[in-house]
PDB file of C-alpha atoms in Angstrom:
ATOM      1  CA  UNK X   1      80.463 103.287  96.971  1.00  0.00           C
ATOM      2  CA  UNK X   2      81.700 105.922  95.269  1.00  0.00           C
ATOM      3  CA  UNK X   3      85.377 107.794  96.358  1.00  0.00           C
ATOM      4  CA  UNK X   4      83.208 111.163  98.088  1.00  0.00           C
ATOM      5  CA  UNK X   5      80.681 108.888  99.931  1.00  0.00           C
ATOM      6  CA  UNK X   6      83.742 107.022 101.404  1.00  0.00           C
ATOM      7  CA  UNK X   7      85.975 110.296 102.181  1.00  0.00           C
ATOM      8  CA  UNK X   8      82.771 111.043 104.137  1.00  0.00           C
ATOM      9  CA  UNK X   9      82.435 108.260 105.839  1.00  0.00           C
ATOM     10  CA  UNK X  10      86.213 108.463 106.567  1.00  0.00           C
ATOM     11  CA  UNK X  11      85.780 111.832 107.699  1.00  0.00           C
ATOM     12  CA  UNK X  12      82.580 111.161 110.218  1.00  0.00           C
ATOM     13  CA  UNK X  13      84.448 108.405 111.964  1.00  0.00           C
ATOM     14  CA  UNK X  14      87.590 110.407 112.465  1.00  0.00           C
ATOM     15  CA  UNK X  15      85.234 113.564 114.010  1.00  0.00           C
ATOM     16  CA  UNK X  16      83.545 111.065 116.148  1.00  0.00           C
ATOM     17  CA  UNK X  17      86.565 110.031 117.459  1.00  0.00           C
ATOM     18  CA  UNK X  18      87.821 113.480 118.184  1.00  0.00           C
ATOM     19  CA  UNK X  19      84.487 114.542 119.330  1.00  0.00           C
ATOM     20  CA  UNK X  20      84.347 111.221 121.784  1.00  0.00           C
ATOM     21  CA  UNK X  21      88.032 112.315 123.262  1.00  0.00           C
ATOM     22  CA  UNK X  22      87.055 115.843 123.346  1.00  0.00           C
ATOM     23  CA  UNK X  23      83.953 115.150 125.611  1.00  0.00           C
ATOM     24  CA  UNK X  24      86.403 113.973 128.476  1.00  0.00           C
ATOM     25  CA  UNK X  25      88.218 117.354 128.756  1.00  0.00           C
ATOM     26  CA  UNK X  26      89.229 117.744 132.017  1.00  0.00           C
ATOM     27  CA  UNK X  27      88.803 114.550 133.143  1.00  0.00           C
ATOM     28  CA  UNK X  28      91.130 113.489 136.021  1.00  0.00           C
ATOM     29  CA  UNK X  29      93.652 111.260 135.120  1.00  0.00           C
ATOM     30  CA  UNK X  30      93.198 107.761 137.110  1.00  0.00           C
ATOM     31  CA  UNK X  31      95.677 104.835 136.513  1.00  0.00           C
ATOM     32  CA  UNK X  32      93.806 102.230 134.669  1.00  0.00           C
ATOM     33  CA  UNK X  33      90.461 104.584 134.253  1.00  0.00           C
ATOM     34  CA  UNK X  34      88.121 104.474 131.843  1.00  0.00           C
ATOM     35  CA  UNK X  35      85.335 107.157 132.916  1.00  0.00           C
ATOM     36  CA  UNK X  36      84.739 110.886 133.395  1.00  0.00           C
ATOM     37  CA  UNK X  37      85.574 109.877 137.116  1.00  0.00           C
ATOM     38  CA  UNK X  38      89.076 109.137 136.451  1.00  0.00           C
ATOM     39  CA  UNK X  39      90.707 107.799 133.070  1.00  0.00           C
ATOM     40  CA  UNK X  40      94.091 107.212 131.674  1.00  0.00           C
ATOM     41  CA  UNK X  41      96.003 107.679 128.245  1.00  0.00           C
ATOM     42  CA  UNK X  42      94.823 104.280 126.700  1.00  0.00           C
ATOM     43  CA  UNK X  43      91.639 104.286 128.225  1.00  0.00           C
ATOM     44  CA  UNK X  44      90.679 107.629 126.395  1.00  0.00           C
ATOM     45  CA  UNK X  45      92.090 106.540 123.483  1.00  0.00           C
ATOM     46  CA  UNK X  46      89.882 103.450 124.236  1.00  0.00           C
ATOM     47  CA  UNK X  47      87.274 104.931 124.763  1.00  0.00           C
ATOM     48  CA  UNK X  48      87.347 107.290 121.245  1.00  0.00           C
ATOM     49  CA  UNK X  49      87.351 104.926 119.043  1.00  0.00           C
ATOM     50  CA  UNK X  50      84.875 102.302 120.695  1.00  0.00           C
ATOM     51  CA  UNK X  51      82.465 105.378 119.566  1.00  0.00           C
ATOM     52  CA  UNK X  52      83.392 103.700 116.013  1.00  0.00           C
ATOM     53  CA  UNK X  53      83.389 100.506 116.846  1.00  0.00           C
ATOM     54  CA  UNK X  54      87.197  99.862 116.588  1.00  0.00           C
ATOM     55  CA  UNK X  55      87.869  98.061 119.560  1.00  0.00           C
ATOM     56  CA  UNK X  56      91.901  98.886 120.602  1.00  0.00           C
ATOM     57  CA  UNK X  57      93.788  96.993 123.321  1.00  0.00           C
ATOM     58  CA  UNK X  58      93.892  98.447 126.859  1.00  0.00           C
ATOM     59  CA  UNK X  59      97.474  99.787 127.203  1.00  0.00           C
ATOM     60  CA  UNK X  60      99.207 102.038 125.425  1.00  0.00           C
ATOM     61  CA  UNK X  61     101.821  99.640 124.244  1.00  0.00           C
ATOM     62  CA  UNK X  62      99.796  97.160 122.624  1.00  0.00           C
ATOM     63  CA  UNK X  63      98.047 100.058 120.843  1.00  0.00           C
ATOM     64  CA  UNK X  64     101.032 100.697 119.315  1.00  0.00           C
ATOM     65  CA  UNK X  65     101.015  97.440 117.613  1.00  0.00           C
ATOM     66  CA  UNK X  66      97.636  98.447 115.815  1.00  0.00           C
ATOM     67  CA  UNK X  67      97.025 100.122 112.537  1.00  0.00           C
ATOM     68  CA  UNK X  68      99.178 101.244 110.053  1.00  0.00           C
ATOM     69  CA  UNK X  69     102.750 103.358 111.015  1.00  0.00           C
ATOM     70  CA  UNK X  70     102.970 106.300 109.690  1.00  0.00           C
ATOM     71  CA  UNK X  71     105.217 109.446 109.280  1.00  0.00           C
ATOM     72  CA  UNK X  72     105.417 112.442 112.079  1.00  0.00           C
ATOM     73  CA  UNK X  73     105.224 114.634 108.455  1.00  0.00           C
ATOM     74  CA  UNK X  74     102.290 112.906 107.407  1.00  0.00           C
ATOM     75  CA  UNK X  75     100.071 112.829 110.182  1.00  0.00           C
ATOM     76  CA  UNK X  76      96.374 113.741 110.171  1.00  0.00           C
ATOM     77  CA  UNK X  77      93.538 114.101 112.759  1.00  0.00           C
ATOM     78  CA  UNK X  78      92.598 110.536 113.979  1.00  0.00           C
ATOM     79  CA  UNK X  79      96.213 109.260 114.619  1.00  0.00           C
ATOM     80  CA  UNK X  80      97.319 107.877 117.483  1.00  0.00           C
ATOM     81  CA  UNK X  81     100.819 109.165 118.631  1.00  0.00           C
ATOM     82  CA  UNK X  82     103.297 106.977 120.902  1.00  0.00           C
ATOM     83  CA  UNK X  83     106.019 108.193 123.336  1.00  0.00           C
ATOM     84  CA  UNK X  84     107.884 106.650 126.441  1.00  0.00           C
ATOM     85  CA  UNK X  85     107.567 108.719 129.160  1.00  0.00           C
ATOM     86  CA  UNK X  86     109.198 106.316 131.557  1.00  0.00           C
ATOM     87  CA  UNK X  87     112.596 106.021 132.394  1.00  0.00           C
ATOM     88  CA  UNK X  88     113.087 103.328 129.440  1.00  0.00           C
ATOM     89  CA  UNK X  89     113.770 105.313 126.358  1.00  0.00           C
ATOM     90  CA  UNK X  90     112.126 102.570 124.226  1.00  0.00           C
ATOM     91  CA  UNK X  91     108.952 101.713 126.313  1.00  0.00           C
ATOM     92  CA  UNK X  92     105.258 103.013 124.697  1.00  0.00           C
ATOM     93  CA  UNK X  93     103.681 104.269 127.895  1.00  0.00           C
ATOM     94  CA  UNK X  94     102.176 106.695 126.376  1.00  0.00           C
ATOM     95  CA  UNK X  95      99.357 107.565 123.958  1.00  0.00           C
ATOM     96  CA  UNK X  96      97.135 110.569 122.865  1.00  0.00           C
ATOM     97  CA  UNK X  97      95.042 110.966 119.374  1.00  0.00           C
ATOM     98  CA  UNK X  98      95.919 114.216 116.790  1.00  0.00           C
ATOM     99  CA  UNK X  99      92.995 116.513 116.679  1.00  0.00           C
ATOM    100  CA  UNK X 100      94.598 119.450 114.664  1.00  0.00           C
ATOM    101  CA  UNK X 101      97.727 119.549 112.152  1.00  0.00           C
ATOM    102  CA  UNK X 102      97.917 123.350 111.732  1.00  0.00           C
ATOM    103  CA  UNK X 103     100.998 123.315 109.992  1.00  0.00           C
ATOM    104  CA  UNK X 104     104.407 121.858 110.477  1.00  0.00           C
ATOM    105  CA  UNK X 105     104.984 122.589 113.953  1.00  0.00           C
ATOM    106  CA  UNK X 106     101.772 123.078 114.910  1.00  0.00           C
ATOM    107  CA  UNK X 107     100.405 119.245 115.673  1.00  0.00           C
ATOM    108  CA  UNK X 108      97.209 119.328 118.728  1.00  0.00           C
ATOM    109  CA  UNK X 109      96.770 116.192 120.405  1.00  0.00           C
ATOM    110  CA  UNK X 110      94.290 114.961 123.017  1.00  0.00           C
ATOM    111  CA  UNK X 111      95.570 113.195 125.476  1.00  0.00           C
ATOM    112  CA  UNK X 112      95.274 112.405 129.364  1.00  0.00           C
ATOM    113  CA  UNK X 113      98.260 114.099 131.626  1.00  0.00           C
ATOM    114  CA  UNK X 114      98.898 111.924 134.556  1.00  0.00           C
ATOM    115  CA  UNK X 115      98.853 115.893 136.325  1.00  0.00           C
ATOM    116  CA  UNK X 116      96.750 117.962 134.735  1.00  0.00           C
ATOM    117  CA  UNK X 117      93.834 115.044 133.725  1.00  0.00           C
ATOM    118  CA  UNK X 118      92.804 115.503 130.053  1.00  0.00           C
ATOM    119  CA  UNK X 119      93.826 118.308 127.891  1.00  0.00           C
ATOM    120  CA  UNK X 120      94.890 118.977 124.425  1.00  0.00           C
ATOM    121  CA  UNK X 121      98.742 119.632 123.743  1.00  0.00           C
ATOM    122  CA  UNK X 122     101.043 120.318 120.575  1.00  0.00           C
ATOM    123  CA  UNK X 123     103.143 117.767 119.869  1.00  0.00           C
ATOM    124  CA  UNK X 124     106.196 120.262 119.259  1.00  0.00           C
ATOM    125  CA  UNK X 125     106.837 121.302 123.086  1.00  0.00           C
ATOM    126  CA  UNK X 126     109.970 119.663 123.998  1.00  0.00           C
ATOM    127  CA  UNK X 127     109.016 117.356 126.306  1.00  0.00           C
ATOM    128  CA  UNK X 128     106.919 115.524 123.702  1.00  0.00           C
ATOM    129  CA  UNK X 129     108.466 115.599 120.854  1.00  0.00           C
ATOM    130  CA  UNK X 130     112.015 114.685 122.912  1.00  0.00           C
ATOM    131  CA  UNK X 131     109.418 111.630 123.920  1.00  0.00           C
ATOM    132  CA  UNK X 132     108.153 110.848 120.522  1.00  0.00           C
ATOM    133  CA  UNK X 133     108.071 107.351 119.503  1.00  0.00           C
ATOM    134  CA  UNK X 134     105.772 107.008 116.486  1.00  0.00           C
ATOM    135  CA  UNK X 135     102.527 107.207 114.971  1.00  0.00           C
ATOM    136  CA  UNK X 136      99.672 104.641 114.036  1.00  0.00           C
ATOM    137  CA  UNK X 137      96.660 105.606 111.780  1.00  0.00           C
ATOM    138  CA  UNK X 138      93.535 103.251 112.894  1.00  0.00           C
ATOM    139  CA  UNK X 139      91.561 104.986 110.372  1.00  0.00           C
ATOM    140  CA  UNK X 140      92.371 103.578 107.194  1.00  0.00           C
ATOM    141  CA  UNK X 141      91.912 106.414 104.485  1.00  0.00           C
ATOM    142  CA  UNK X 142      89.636 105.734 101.051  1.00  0.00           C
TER     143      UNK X 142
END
C-alpha cells in the first residue's frame, strides 16, 4: 500500500473516532456508563475507538498503559490525554481524546465532565493542564 493510501486510512480512522465521541455531546455523565443514557470518561473513550475496532480497557488508568506516549508539543487529533483529577496527584482518573490542535495553546479535547456530561474543552484552562498527566497515541501514524 502505498504512503497516501495509508495516510488515508490513518486519517479515516482518526475522524471516525472523533466523529464516534462527537455523537455523544451532551451526554450525561454516569459513573461506569457506556450509553447516550449516561457514560463516563473511559467509557466514551471506549466507545470511540470500538468504532475502529481498537478495543481499549475500561478505566481510564489502564488506558493509559496503551499505545505509544507521546509529547504535549506533539499531539494530534486521535490522542488520548491523561490527568488525575483525584486527590492523588499521580492517579490517571481521567481521560478525554484531542479533536483539534489549533496552535500551541489552543488543544480541543472531548471528554465527559462528571458535571456538565460530555463536552469539548481546551486543554490549556488551568484546571487541566495543572491536571495533565500525559498523552497516548492509539493510532499509530504511516
Amino acid at each position: 500500500m502505498c504512503f497516501i493510501a495509508k495516510s488515508k486510512a490513518h486519517d479515516s480512522q482518526v475522524n471516525t473516532v472523533i466523529k464516534t465521541a462527537r455523537a455523544f455531546t451532551g451526554t450525561p455523565y454516569k459513573w461506569g456508563g457506556t450509553t447516550r443514557a449516561g457514560i463516563d470518561c473511559s467509557g466514551l473513550t471506549g466507545n470511540a475507538f470500538q468504532s475502529i475496532s481498537v478495543t481499549l480497557p475500561r478505566t481510564a488508568d489502564a488506558q493509559a498503559l496503551k499505545g505509544e506516549k507521546i509529547k504535549k508539543d506533539d499531539l494530534k487529533p486521535g490522542d488520548l490525554l491523561f490527568f488525575a483529577t483525584g486527590k492523588k496527584k499521580r492517579e490517571i482518573t481521567h481521560v478525554g481524546i484531542v479533536t483539534e490542535v489549533k496552535g500551541k495553546e489552543n488543544v480541543k479535547f472531548i471528554h465527559a465532565s462528571s458535571s456538565l456530561g460530555v463536552i469539548e474543552t481546551n486543554l490549556y484552562t488551568e484546571y487541566y493542564l495543572k491536571r495533565f498527566r500525559l498523552a497516548r497515541r492509539i493510532i499509530k501514524e504511516p
